[in-house]
């Protein structure tokens, strides 16, 4: 592998995943990953542009940012790209009225969306709301549509809470795809549109940007397919086998966000 | 398509799916599909060998047969091939100790199986027991195993109850497969071993046997891959689009079991 100075040459913008990179979520809200509060602060004091890019769909963007601020992170709502607002835009543009299979906490993000007489299903990380009854209802809505449309907020396999690994929305998307014989449209990572919208707000080209995440497929693979570079942190849902993933190879593997920021600042274009 | 006499020539044994062919299950137990009670009786009075081949995993074989007898069907437990006993045999042969994600009603089928310190997961149609908590527990068990083994009793996409279409175990299998990056071992239709074990008990070769089911993939496609013929009934979970399935073409489409039996008896080898 090339030396870090080559691998990080020309980076002007950094996209940060949130869960598993900044904090580990859990029952009480979450705990910061050691060194991450300071790492974000140092990044934001540098000449690098910074944006947060998350698939979080258990909390509204407002609640998530509130939690992060409480934990000491320098972050504002306007700096976060998250899937619910992107999904709302798609629903409006295409005249779609969703049946919502989502967590109670993010219902507020869909306040202005018409959900009468649904002609699609929107699925997000609903956690305990992924009951058989709720899954079956979403399935029945889809089976009654002539052209079933399933919109998924992310397609993560699992995430890490302080208590352990937890099934993410992607597993439940696969269940509905199989049962209905359809393919979901993903809003959020690893969708290229989602990464591109984050880059646009930053005003940085893909080849000048680097993603830092804990998901080898969704974060690293997704960003690389958009022409960005990507680092995998050994925190959050990271498992040692991720460093030998059969299809995705990160541009670098680092112990945590703090180490990633050390390297980035050390090799900044002067 | 060839005339029926050609399509049914040489049939000596009939495999019957149960749910959606004999009855529609529902809250109170189930209701017979019109004409099916008589159709089974006529088949059994003929020279054809008959066996029931089901993926039912919400009820024990004993309970299912009890329900069918109550509804007037001529059926005994010994005539039924169902996946739970087949799964138990595999568990014993391979020294596997399962974590069970199954319906309360079939726990009795696993009475003699050691479930301490699990080294695999067995999943069946658990219906309301497919809670997020239970799914997550099965996921965590699999993720902690060095060589995760997931054994699925069937992989149906959905089935029909009197109240409507219901998600079947296959959807939840796909969820765990995706989350864990593994592939389940299926016990039950459409597994060739399962069909073959039913044929063996009947003492009939595959080319002399015909399957009658309401699942174009699991019943019809599965049986055909074993060298059997297969008829699709337009009852149970049948949907008109099944007659134009992109990959599976039945040897015949009939309105219900009664019509299938009419045809079979009409074209019996004299």
Short mmCIF file of C-alpha atoms in Angstrom, two decimals:
data_model
loop_
_atom_site.label_atom_id
_atom_site.label_comp_id
_atom_site.label_asym_id
_atom_site.label_seq_id
_atom_site.Cartn_x
_atom_site.Cartn_y
_atom_site.Cartn_z
CA UNK A 1 0.00 0.00 0.00
CA UNK A 2 1.25 3.48 -0.86
CA UNK A 3 2.53 5.74 1.90
CA UNK A 4 -0.04 7.92 3.64
CA UNK A 5 1.20 11.13 1.99
CA UNK A 6 0.24 9.68 -1.39
CA UNK A 7 -3.00 8.18 -0.23
CA UNK A 8 -4.16 11.43 1.35
CA UNK A 9 -2.79 13.85 -1.27
CA UNK A 10 -5.20 16.54 -2.41
CA UNK A 11 -7.91 15.89 0.18
CA UNK A 12 -9.98 19.02 0.71
CA UNK A 13 -13.17 17.69 2.28
CA UNK A 14 -14.01 15.03 4.85
CA UNK A 15 -17.29 13.16 5.19
CA UNK A 16 -17.82 11.65 8.64
CA UNK A 17 -20.14 8.81 9.48
CA UNK A 18 -21.72 9.35 12.90
CA UNK A 19 -22.74 6.12 14.64
CA UNK A 20 -19.70 3.95 15.30
CA UNK A 21 -17.27 6.78 14.40
CA UNK A 22 -18.32 9.64 16.68
CA UNK A 23 -20.27 7.63 19.24
CA UNK A 24 -21.69 4.25 20.15
CA UNK A 25 -25.44 4.53 20.60
CA UNK A 26 -27.17 2.75 23.43
CA UNK A 27 -29.96 2.70 25.94
CA UNK A 28 -29.17 6.05 27.57
CA UNK A 29 -28.48 7.79 24.24
CA UNK A 30 -24.85 6.99 23.59
CA UNK A 31 -21.22 7.42 24.60
CA UNK A 32 -18.54 9.23 22.57
CA UNK A 33 -15.81 7.04 21.10
CA UNK A 34 -12.60 8.07 22.92
CA UNK A 35 -10.83 10.92 21.16
CA UNK A 36 -13.67 11.66 18.74
CA UNK A 37 -14.93 14.88 20.34
CA UNK A 38 -11.43 16.38 20.09
CA UNK A 39 -10.87 14.93 16.62
CA UNK A 40 -13.96 16.66 15.23
CA UNK A 41 -12.93 19.91 16.87
CA UNK A 42 -9.44 19.71 15.32
CA UNK A 43 -10.86 18.91 11.88
CA UNK A 44 -13.16 21.90 12.03
CA UNK A 45 -10.30 24.21 13.04
CA UNK A 46 -8.31 23.04 10.01
CA UNK A 47 -8.64 24.19 6.41
CA UNK A 48 -10.55 20.98 5.56
CA UNK A 49 -14.25 21.12 4.85
CA UNK A 50 -16.26 18.80 7.07
CA UNK A 51 -19.70 17.27 6.67
CA UNK A 52 -21.51 14.54 8.57
CA UNK A 53 -23.10 11.81 6.47
CA UNK A 54 -25.30 9.35 8.34
CA UNK A 55 -27.94 6.69 7.67
CA UNK A 56 -29.35 7.24 11.16
CA UNK A 57 -33.08 6.77 10.92
CA UNK A 58 -34.03 5.95 14.50
CA UNK A 59 -33.78 9.58 15.58
CA UNK A 60 -34.73 12.79 13.80
CA UNK A 61 -31.80 14.87 12.61
CA UNK A 62 -32.63 17.41 15.34
CA UNK A 63 -32.59 14.85 18.13
CA UNK A 64 -29.39 13.26 16.87
CA UNK A 65 -27.59 16.59 16.71
CA UNK A 66 -28.93 17.50 20.16
CA UNK A 67 -27.50 14.28 21.57
CA UNK A 68 -24.13 14.88 19.90
CA UNK A 69 -23.95 18.47 21.18
CA UNK A 70 -24.74 17.22 24.68
CA UNK A 71 -21.83 14.79 24.38
CA UNK A 72 -19.52 17.72 23.52
CA UNK A 73 -19.38 17.51 19.71
CA UNK A 74 -19.12 20.69 17.61
CA UNK A 75 -21.94 19.97 15.17
CA UNK A 76 -25.07 21.71 13.87
CA UNK A 77 -28.12 20.36 12.07
CA UNK A 78 -27.16 22.15 8.85
CA UNK A 79 -23.92 20.16 8.68
CA UNK A 80 -25.67 16.77 8.56
CA UNK A 81 -26.80 14.83 5.47
CA UNK A 82 -29.35 12.24 6.59
CA UNK A 83 -31.80 10.12 4.64
CA UNK A 84 -35.23 11.20 5.94
CA UNK A 85 -35.17 14.70 4.37
CA UNK A 86 -33.86 13.21 1.12
CA UNK A 87 -36.69 10.66 1.13
CA UNK A 88 -39.29 13.39 1.71
CA UNK A 89 -38.02 15.23 -1.34
CA UNK A 90 -38.35 12.10 -3.49
CA UNK A 91 -41.86 11.43 -2.20
CA UNK A 92 -42.94 14.97 -3.07
CA UNK A 93 -41.32 14.96 -6.51
CA UNK A 94 -42.97 11.66 -7.49
CA UNK A 95 -46.36 12.20 -5.86
CA UNK A 96 -45.84 9.19 -3.59
CA UNK A 97 -47.97 8.69 -0.48
CA UNK A 98 -46.08 6.35 1.86
CA UNK A 99 -47.14 3.74 4.31
CA UNK A 100 -44.46 4.36 6.96
CA UNK A 101 -42.62 1.51 8.68
CA UNK A 102 -40.35 3.70 10.77
CA UNK A 103 -39.34 4.46 14.33
CA UNK A 104 -41.72 6.65 16.33
CA UNK A 105 -38.89 9.12 16.83
CA UNK A 106 -38.71 10.10 13.15
CA UNK A 107 -42.41 10.40 12.39
CA UNK A 108 -41.96 14.15 12.81
CA UNK A 109 -39.69 14.24 9.73
CA UNK A 110 -42.67 13.10 7.63
CA UNK A 111 -45.14 15.57 9.15
CA UNK A 112 -45.73 17.34 5.86
CA UNK A 113 -46.14 14.18 3.77
CA UNK A 114 -49.56 12.89 2.72
CA UNK A 115 -49.87 9.32 3.98
CA UNK A 116 -53.50 8.72 2.99
CA UNK A 117 -54.30 5.84 0.63
CA UNK A 118 -50.65 4.76 0.36
CA UNK A 119 -49.02 3.98 -2.99
CA UNK A 120 -45.60 3.04 -1.62
CA UNK A 121 -43.84 1.90 1.54
CA UNK A 122 -41.02 3.77 3.29
CA UNK A 123 -38.94 1.64 5.61
CA UNK A 124 -36.32 2.86 8.08
CA UNK A 125 -34.54 1.46 11.11
CA UNK A 126 -37.67 0.84 13.19
CA UNK A 127 -35.99 -1.36 15.85
CA UNK A 128 -38.69 -2.74 18.17
CA UNK A 129 -41.37 -1.51 15.76
CA UNK A 130 -40.18 -4.30 13.38
CA UNK A 131 -42.92 -6.53 14.78
CA UNK A 132 -44.47 -9.30 12.68
CA UNK A 133 -47.68 -7.31 12.60
CA UNK A 134 -45.99 -4.18 11.27
CA UNK A 135 -43.87 -6.08 8.75
CA UNK A 136 -46.92 -7.96 7.54
CA UNK A 137 -48.88 -4.73 7.12
CA UNK A 138 -46.09 -3.23 4.97
CA UNK A 139 -45.96 -6.48 2.96
CA UNK A 140 -49.71 -6.42 2.36
CA UNK A 141 -49.62 -2.78 1.23
CA UNK A 142 -46.91 -3.65 -1.29
CA UNK A 143 -48.72 -6.76 -2.56
CA UNK A 144 -51.85 -4.73 -3.24
CA UNK A 145 -50.02 -2.24 -5.46
CA UNK A 146 -49.78 -2.80 -9.18
CA UNK A 147 -46.29 -1.30 -9.21
CA UNK A 148 -44.98 -1.78 -5.70
CA UNK A 149 -42.45 0.87 -4.62
CA UNK A 150 -40.32 0.28 -1.54
CA UNK A 151 -38.09 3.13 -0.41
CA UNK A 152 -35.49 2.27 2.19
CA UNK A 153 -33.59 4.72 4.39
CA UNK A 154 -30.22 3.02 4.18
CA UNK A 155 -29.63 -0.70 3.81
CA UNK A 156 -27.21 -1.39 6.63
CA UNK A 157 -26.84 -4.99 7.77
CA UNK A 158 -26.31 -4.18 11.44
CA UNK A 159 -24.99 -1.52 13.75
CA UNK A 160 -23.39 -1.54 17.13
CA UNK A 161 -25.01 -0.37 20.30
CA UNK A 162 -23.27 -0.30 23.63
CA UNK A 163 -25.10 -3.58 24.38
CA UNK A 164 -23.95 -5.37 21.20
CA UNK A 165 -24.65 -5.76 17.49
CA UNK A 166 -28.20 -4.94 16.39
CA UNK A 167 -30.06 -5.79 13.17
CA UNK A 168 -30.37 -2.77 10.89
CA UNK A 169 -33.01 -1.83 8.34
CA UNK A 170 -31.24 -3.63 5.45
CA UNK A 171 -32.18 -7.03 6.89
CA UNK A 172 -35.85 -6.09 6.90
CA UNK A 173 -35.59 -4.60 3.42
CA UNK A 174 -34.29 -7.96 2.17
CA UNK A 175 -37.25 -9.69 3.83
CA UNK A 176 -39.77 -7.50 1.99
CA UNK A 177 -37.83 -7.66 -1.30
CA UNK A 178 -37.89 -11.45 -1.19
CA UNK A 179 -41.52 -11.75 -0.12
CA UNK A 180 -42.75 -9.32 -2.78
CA UNK A 181 -40.27 -10.14 -5.54
CA UNK A 182 -39.17 -6.50 -5.82
CA UNK A 183 -36.07 -4.37 -5.32
CA UNK A 184 -36.03 -1.46 -2.92
CA UNK A 185 -34.82 2.03 -3.82
CA UNK A 186 -32.22 3.02 -1.26
CA UNK A 187 -32.02 6.58 0.02
CA UNK A 188 -28.87 7.08 2.08
CA UNK A 189 -25.50 5.39 1.94
CA UNK A 190 -24.40 3.59 -0.24
CA UNK A 191 -26.60 5.36 -2.80
CA UNK A 192 -24.40 7.54 -5.07
CA UNK A 193 -27.02 10.34 -5.12
CA UNK A 194 -26.78 10.57 -1.35
CA UNK A 195 -22.99 10.92 -1.29
CA UNK A 196 -23.14 13.37 -4.17
CA UNK A 197 -25.65 15.59 -2.39
CA UNK A 198 -23.31 15.73 0.61
CA UNK A 199 -20.36 16.63 -1.65
CA UNK A 200 -22.39 19.34 -3.38
CA UNK A 201 -23.22 21.07 -0.10
CA UNK A 202 -19.52 20.96 0.80
CA UNK A 203 -18.51 22.30 -2.61
CA UNK A 204 -15.87 19.61 -3.02
CA UNK A 205 -15.27 17.21 -5.92
CA UNK A 206 -15.39 13.48 -5.24
CA UNK A 207 -11.67 13.02 -5.94
CA UNK A 208 -10.89 15.69 -3.33
CA UNK A 209 -13.04 14.06 -0.64
CA UNK A 210 -12.56 11.24 1.83
CA UNK A 211 -15.18 9.31 3.77
CA UNK A 212 -14.47 8.00 7.26
CA UNK A 213 -16.79 5.23 8.42
CA UNK A 214 -17.14 1.94 10.27
CA UNK A 215 -19.09 0.11 7.54
CA UNK A 216 -16.82 -1.52 4.97
CA UNK A 217 -19.62 -1.88 2.42
CA UNK A 218 -21.96 1.06 3.05
CA UNK A 219 -19.37 3.70 3.93
CA UNK A 220 -16.13 2.60 2.27
CA UNK A 221 -17.46 0.73 -0.76
CA UNK A 222 -20.22 3.27 -1.38
CA UNK A 223 -17.90 6.28 -1.21
CA UNK A 224 -15.29 4.63 -3.44
CA UNK A 225 -17.90 3.89 -6.10
CA UNK A 226 -18.54 7.64 -6.18
CA UNK A 227 -14.87 8.36 -6.84
CA UNK A 228 -14.04 9.32 -3.28
CA UNK A 229 -11.42 7.80 -1.04
CA UNK A 230 -12.45 6.13 2.19
CA UNK A 231 -10.94 5.09 5.52
CA UNK A 232 -12.30 2.34 7.74
CA UNK A 233 -12.12 2.87 11.51
CA UNK A 234 -11.69 -0.04 13.89
CA UNK A 235 -14.53 1.19 16.10
CA UNK A 236 -18.31 0.77 16.05
CA UNK A 237 -19.46 -2.25 14.08
CA UNK A 238 -15.93 -2.95 12.77
CA UNK A 239 -14.93 -6.62 12.84
CA UNK A 240 -11.42 -7.89 12.06
CA UNK A 241 -12.74 -9.78 9.01
CA UNK A 242 -13.68 -6.40 7.47
CA UNK A 243 -9.98 -5.84 6.70
CA UNK A 244 -10.12 -8.86 4.39
CA UNK A 245 -13.44 -8.12 2.74
CA UNK A 246 -13.65 -10.06 -0.54
CA UNK A 247 -14.85 -7.05 -2.57
CA UNK A 248 -14.02 -3.83 -0.79
CA UNK A 249 -10.57 -2.55 0.11
CA UNK A 250 -10.36 0.72 2.05
CA UNK A 251 -7.76 3.36 1.21
CA UNK A 252 -6.61 2.91 4.77
CA UNK A 253 -7.49 1.28 8.07
CA UNK A 254 -7.17 3.30 11.26
CA UNK A 255 -7.83 2.54 14.92
CA UNK A 256 -10.33 5.35 15.33
CA UNK A 257 -11.34 8.80 14.18
CA UNK A 258 -8.59 10.39 16.23
CA UNK A 259 -5.94 8.48 14.26
CA UNK A 260 -7.64 9.34 10.97
CA UNK A 261 -7.60 13.05 11.84
CA UNK A 262 -3.97 12.87 12.95
CA UNK A 263 -3.04 11.45 9.56
CA UNK A 264 -5.18 13.90 7.60
CA UNK A 265 -3.79 16.97 9.36
CA UNK A 266 -0.23 15.65 9.12
CA UNK A 267 -0.52 15.28 5.33
CA UNK A 268 -2.54 18.39 4.56
CA UNK A 269 -1.59 20.14 1.37
CA UNK A 270 0.35 23.12 2.54
CA UNK B 1 -49.20 -27.50 -24.32
CA UNK B 2 -49.66 -31.25 -24.78
CA UNK B 3 -53.05 -32.80 -24.07
CA UNK B 4 -53.72 -33.92 -20.51
CA UNK B 5 -53.43 -37.64 -21.36
CA UNK B 6 -49.80 -37.06 -22.37
CA UNK B 7 -49.01 -34.77 -19.50
CA UNK B 8 -50.38 -37.21 -16.93
CA UNK B 9 -49.21 -40.46 -18.52
CA UNK B 10 -47.58 -42.92 -16.15
CA UNK B 11 -48.38 -41.11 -12.91
CA UNK B 12 -48.42 -43.56 -10.03
CA UNK B 13 -48.00 -41.31 -7.00
CA UNK B 14 -49.35 -37.91 -5.93
CA UNK B 15 -47.75 -35.51 -3.48
CA UNK B 16 -50.20 -33.02 -2.01
CA UNK B 17 -49.31 -29.69 -0.45
CA UNK B 18 -51.62 -28.97 2.49
CA UNK B 19 -52.06 -25.24 3.21
CA UNK B 20 -53.71 -23.53 0.23
CA UNK B 21 -54.58 -26.86 -1.43
CA UNK B 22 -56.54 -28.73 1.24
CA UNK B 23 -57.47 -25.78 3.43
CA UNK B 24 -56.98 -22.08 4.08
CA UNK B 25 -55.62 -21.59 7.58
CA UNK B 26 -56.91 -18.79 9.76
CA UNK B 27 -57.71 -17.54 13.22
CA UNK B 28 -60.08 -20.37 14.18
CA UNK B 29 -57.90 -23.10 12.65
CA UNK B 30 -58.91 -23.14 9.02
CA UNK B 31 -61.59 -23.86 6.43
CA UNK B 32 -61.44 -26.60 3.77
CA UNK B 33 -61.08 -25.41 0.19
CA UNK B 34 -64.36 -26.42 -1.54
CA UNK B 35 -64.21 -29.91 -3.00
CA UNK B 36 -60.89 -30.84 -1.35
CA UNK B 37 -62.24 -33.19 1.31
CA UNK B 38 -63.96 -35.27 -1.39
CA UNK B 39 -60.98 -34.99 -3.73
CA UNK B 40 -58.61 -36.49 -1.15
CA UNK B 41 -61.09 -39.29 -0.45
CA UNK B 42 -61.38 -40.12 -4.16
CA UNK B 43 -57.61 -40.11 -4.61
CA UNK B 44 -57.16 -42.50 -1.72
CA UNK B 45 -59.79 -44.87 -3.13
CA UNK B 46 -57.94 -44.96 -6.44
CA UNK B 47 -54.88 -47.01 -7.33
CA UNK B 48 -52.65 -43.93 -6.95
CA UNK B 49 -50.31 -43.65 -4.00
CA UNK B 50 -50.86 -40.48 -2.00
CA UNK B 51 -48.61 -38.56 0.37
CA UNK B 52 -48.90 -35.14 1.96
CA UNK B 53 -45.84 -32.90 1.69
CA UNK B 54 -45.98 -29.67 3.68
CA UNK B 55 -43.69 -26.91 4.91
CA UNK B 56 -46.10 -26.18 7.75
CA UNK B 57 -44.03 -25.15 10.73
CA UNK B 58 -46.51 -23.20 12.82
CA UNK B 59 -48.19 -26.35 14.10
CA UNK B 60 -46.77 -29.73 15.08
CA UNK B 61 -47.51 -32.54 12.65
CA UNK B 62 -49.91 -34.01 15.21
CA UNK B 63 -51.89 -30.80 15.62
CA UNK B 64 -52.06 -30.20 11.89
CA UNK B 65 -53.36 -33.70 11.21
CA UNK B 66 -55.86 -33.35 14.08
CA UNK B 67 -57.19 -30.15 12.52
CA UNK B 68 -57.48 -31.77 9.09
CA UNK B 69 -59.29 -34.80 10.47
CA UNK B 70 -61.69 -32.48 12.29
CA UNK B 71 -62.40 -30.78 8.96
CA UNK B 72 -63.27 -34.17 7.43
CA UNK B 73 -60.03 -35.11 5.65
CA UNK B 74 -58.91 -38.73 5.45
CA UNK B 75 -55.33 -38.29 6.65
CA UNK B 76 -53.02 -39.77 9.30
CA UNK B 77 -49.78 -38.50 10.79
CA UNK B 78 -47.79 -41.27 9.12
CA UNK B 79 -48.83 -39.99 5.68
CA UNK B 80 -47.29 -36.54 6.20
CA UNK B 81 -43.77 -35.41 5.31
CA UNK B 82 -43.05 -32.20 7.26
CA UNK B 83 -39.82 -30.35 7.95
CA UNK B 84 -39.50 -30.42 11.76
CA UNK B 85 -38.80 -34.17 12.06
CA UNK B 86 -36.37 -33.91 9.14
CA UNK B 87 -34.59 -31.03 10.86
CA UNK B 88 -34.32 -33.00 14.12
CA UNK B 89 -32.61 -35.83 12.29
CA UNK B 90 -30.06 -33.43 10.76
CA UNK B 91 -29.38 -31.83 14.15
CA UNK B 92 -28.71 -35.22 15.72
CA UNK B 93 -26.53 -36.47 12.87
CA UNK B 94 -24.33 -33.37 12.94
CA UNK B 95 -24.22 -32.81 16.71
CA UNK B 96 -25.88 -29.42 16.34
CA UNK B 97 -27.47 -27.68 19.33
CA UNK B 98 -29.96 -25.14 18.00
CA UNK B 99 -31.12 -21.78 19.21
CA UNK B 100 -34.78 -22.08 18.19
CA UNK B 101 -36.63 -19.22 16.50
CA UNK B 102 -39.91 -21.09 16.06
CA UNK B 103 -43.59 -20.94 16.89
CA UNK B 104 -44.56 -22.01 20.42
CA UNK B 105 -46.78 -24.70 18.89
CA UNK B 106 -43.85 -26.70 17.47
CA UNK B 107 -41.49 -26.56 20.43
CA UNK B 108 -42.73 -30.06 21.30
CA UNK B 109 -41.17 -31.41 18.07
CA UNK B 110 -37.74 -30.42 19.44
CA UNK B 111 -38.30 -31.88 22.91
CA UNK B 112 -35.50 -34.39 22.56
CA UNK B 113 -32.96 -31.95 21.11
CA UNK B 114 -30.19 -30.45 23.24
CA UNK B 115 -30.50 -26.66 23.03
CA UNK B 116 -27.82 -25.75 25.56
CA UNK B 117 -24.89 -23.59 24.46
CA UNK B 118 -26.22 -23.27 20.87
CA UNK B 119 -23.96 -23.78 17.85
CA UNK B 120 -26.60 -23.10 15.20
CA UNK B 121 -29.98 -21.42 14.67
CA UNK B 122 -33.16 -23.17 13.53
CA UNK B 123 -35.79 -20.85 12.08
CA UNK B 124 -39.38 -21.74 11.23
CA UNK B 125 -42.59 -19.86 10.56
CA UNK B 126 -42.77 -18.14 13.94
CA UNK B 127 -45.49 -15.60 12.98
CA UNK B 128 -45.93 -13.15 15.88
CA UNK B 129 -42.80 -14.54 17.52
CA UNK B 130 -40.84 -12.81 14.72
CA UNK B 131 -40.34 -9.83 17.02
CA UNK B 132 -37.32 -7.56 16.67
CA UNK B 133 -36.05 -8.89 19.99
CA UNK B 134 -36.26 -12.54 18.87
CA UNK B 135 -34.78 -11.82 15.43
CA UNK B 136 -31.94 -9.88 17.02
CA UNK B 137 -31.21 -12.70 19.46
CA UNK B 138 -30.95 -15.20 16.58
CA UNK B 139 -28.72 -12.74 14.70
CA UNK B 140 -26.43 -12.32 17.70
CA UNK B 141 -26.14 -16.09 18.19
CA UNK B 142 -25.10 -16.47 14.54
CA UNK B 143 -22.61 -13.60 14.68
CA UNK B 144 -20.87 -15.13 17.67
CA UNK B 145 -20.28 -18.47 15.89
CA UNK B 146 -17.08 -19.04 13.98
CA UNK B 147 -18.98 -21.07 11.37
CA UNK B 148 -22.56 -19.84 11.57
CA UNK B 149 -25.15 -22.47 10.60
CA UNK B 150 -28.72 -21.39 9.89
CA UNK B 151 -31.26 -24.15 9.27
CA UNK B 152 -34.59 -23.03 7.86
CA UNK B 153 -37.82 -25.04 7.87
CA UNK B 154 -38.95 -24.09 4.38
CA UNK B 155 -38.25 -20.79 2.64
CA UNK B 156 -41.71 -19.73 1.55
CA UNK B 157 -42.24 -16.10 0.67
CA UNK B 158 -45.79 -15.89 2.01
CA UNK B 159 -48.89 -17.97 2.60
CA UNK B 160 -52.57 -17.23 2.63
CA UNK B 161 -54.71 -17.15 5.71
CA UNK B 162 -58.44 -16.52 5.62
CA UNK B 163 -57.61 -12.92 6.58
CA UNK B 164 -55.14 -12.37 3.72
CA UNK B 165 -51.54 -12.94 2.65
CA UNK B 166 -49.04 -13.42 5.47
CA UNK B 167 -45.22 -13.22 5.48
CA UNK B 168 -43.64 -16.66 5.65
CA UNK B 169 -40.35 -17.82 7.13
CA UNK B 170 -38.41 -17.27 3.87
CA UNK B 171 -38.58 -13.51 4.32
CA UNK B 172 -36.99 -13.74 7.76
CA UNK B 173 -34.39 -16.19 6.50
CA UNK B 174 -33.36 -13.61 3.88
CA UNK B 175 -33.06 -11.01 6.64
CA UNK B 176 -30.65 -13.15 8.66
CA UNK B 177 -28.74 -14.29 5.56
CA UNK B 178 -28.12 -10.67 4.56
CA UNK B 179 -27.27 -9.45 8.06
CA UNK B 180 -24.81 -12.29 8.71
CA UNK B 181 -23.47 -12.73 5.16
CA UNK B 182 -24.38 -16.44 5.15
CA UNK B 183 -26.67 -18.83 3.30
CA UNK B 184 -29.28 -20.90 5.12
CA UNK B 185 -29.69 -24.66 4.71
CA UNK B 186 -33.32 -25.31 3.82
CA UNK B 187 -35.13 -28.32 5.22
CA UNK B 188 -38.49 -28.71 3.49
CA UNK B 189 -39.67 -27.72 0.05
CA UNK B 190 -38.01 -26.85 -2.32
CA UNK B 191 -35.05 -28.87 -1.01
CA UNK B 192 -34.52 -31.95 -3.24
CA UNK B 193 -33.73 -34.14 -0.19
CA UNK B 194 -37.14 -33.34 1.24
CA UNK B 195 -39.05 -34.29 -1.92
CA UNK B 196 -36.93 -37.40 -2.29
CA UNK B 197 -37.67 -38.56 1.25
CA UNK B 198 -41.41 -38.25 0.51
CA UNK B 199 -41.00 -40.24 -2.73
CA UNK B 200 -39.02 -42.93 -0.93
CA UNK B 201 -41.75 -43.49 1.65
CA UNK B 202 -44.28 -43.76 -1.21
CA UNK B 203 -42.05 -46.15 -3.13
CA UNK B 204 -42.49 -44.18 -6.34
CA UNK B 205 -39.84 -42.87 -8.74
CA UNK B 206 -39.71 -39.13 -9.41
CA UNK B 207 -40.79 -39.52 -13.04
CA UNK B 208 -43.89 -41.42 -11.87
CA UNK B 209 -44.90 -38.75 -9.34
CA UNK B 210 -46.76 -35.47 -9.53
CA UNK B 211 -46.84 -32.65 -6.99
CA UNK B 212 -49.96 -30.53 -6.52
CA UNK B 213 -49.37 -27.20 -4.80
CA UNK B 214 -50.23 -23.48 -4.64
CA UNK B 215 -46.63 -22.23 -4.64
CA UNK B 216 -45.21 -21.82 -8.13
CA UNK B 217 -41.62 -21.73 -6.87
CA UNK B 218 -41.55 -23.91 -3.76
CA UNK B 219 -44.00 -26.61 -4.89
CA UNK B 220 -43.94 -26.59 -8.68
CA UNK B 221 -40.36 -25.45 -9.35
CA UNK B 222 -38.97 -27.56 -6.51
CA UNK B 223 -40.73 -30.75 -7.60
CA UNK B 224 -39.76 -30.28 -11.25
CA UNK B 225 -36.09 -29.88 -10.30
CA UNK B 226 -36.39 -33.33 -8.73
CA UNK B 227 -37.68 -34.83 -11.98
CA UNK B 228 -41.32 -34.85 -10.92
CA UNK B 229 -44.24 -33.25 -12.68
CA UNK B 230 -46.24 -30.54 -10.91
CA UNK B 231 -49.63 -28.88 -11.11
CA UNK B 232 -50.41 -25.41 -9.78
CA UNK B 233 -53.84 -24.87 -8.20
CA UNK B 234 -55.60 -21.52 -8.41
CA UNK B 235 -56.37 -21.57 -4.67
CA UNK B 236 -54.45 -20.55 -1.55
CA UNK B 237 -51.67 -18.08 -2.23
CA UNK B 238 -52.10 -18.40 -6.03
CA UNK B 239 -52.01 -15.08 -7.90
CA UNK B 240 -52.76 -14.70 -11.61
CA UNK B 241 -49.19 -13.56 -12.28
CA UNK B 242 -48.00 -17.02 -11.17
CA UNK B 243 -49.20 -18.40 -14.53
CA UNK B 244 -46.61 -16.19 -16.23
CA UNK B 245 -43.74 -16.78 -13.84
CA UNK B 246 -40.47 -15.86 -15.57
CA UNK B 247 -38.68 -19.06 -14.55
CA UNK B 248 -41.18 -21.75 -13.61
CA UNK B 249 -43.82 -23.27 -15.85
CA UNK B 250 -46.16 -25.84 -14.30
CA UNK B 251 -47.13 -29.03 -16.15
CA UNK B 252 -50.69 -27.79 -15.78
CA UNK B 253 -52.82 -25.14 -14.10
CA UNK B 254 -56.08 -26.18 -12.46
CA UNK B 255 -58.77 -24.31 -10.58
CA UNK B 256 -58.44 -26.42 -7.45
CA UNK B 257 -57.56 -29.83 -6.08
CA UNK B 258 -60.94 -31.24 -7.17
CA UNK B 259 -60.15 -30.43 -10.82
CA UNK B 260 -56.66 -31.90 -10.48
CA UNK B 261 -58.08 -35.16 -9.11
CA UNK B 262 -60.74 -35.27 -11.84
CA UNK B 263 -58.01 -35.07 -14.45
CA UNK B 264 -55.73 -37.57 -12.72
CA UNK B 265 -58.45 -40.19 -12.32
CA UNK B 266 -59.69 -39.62 -15.86
CA UNK B 267 -56.24 -40.31 -17.32
CA UNK B 268 -55.18 -43.09 -15.01
CA UNK B 269 -53.17 -45.85 -16.68
CA UNK B 270 -55.65 -48.63 -17.04
#
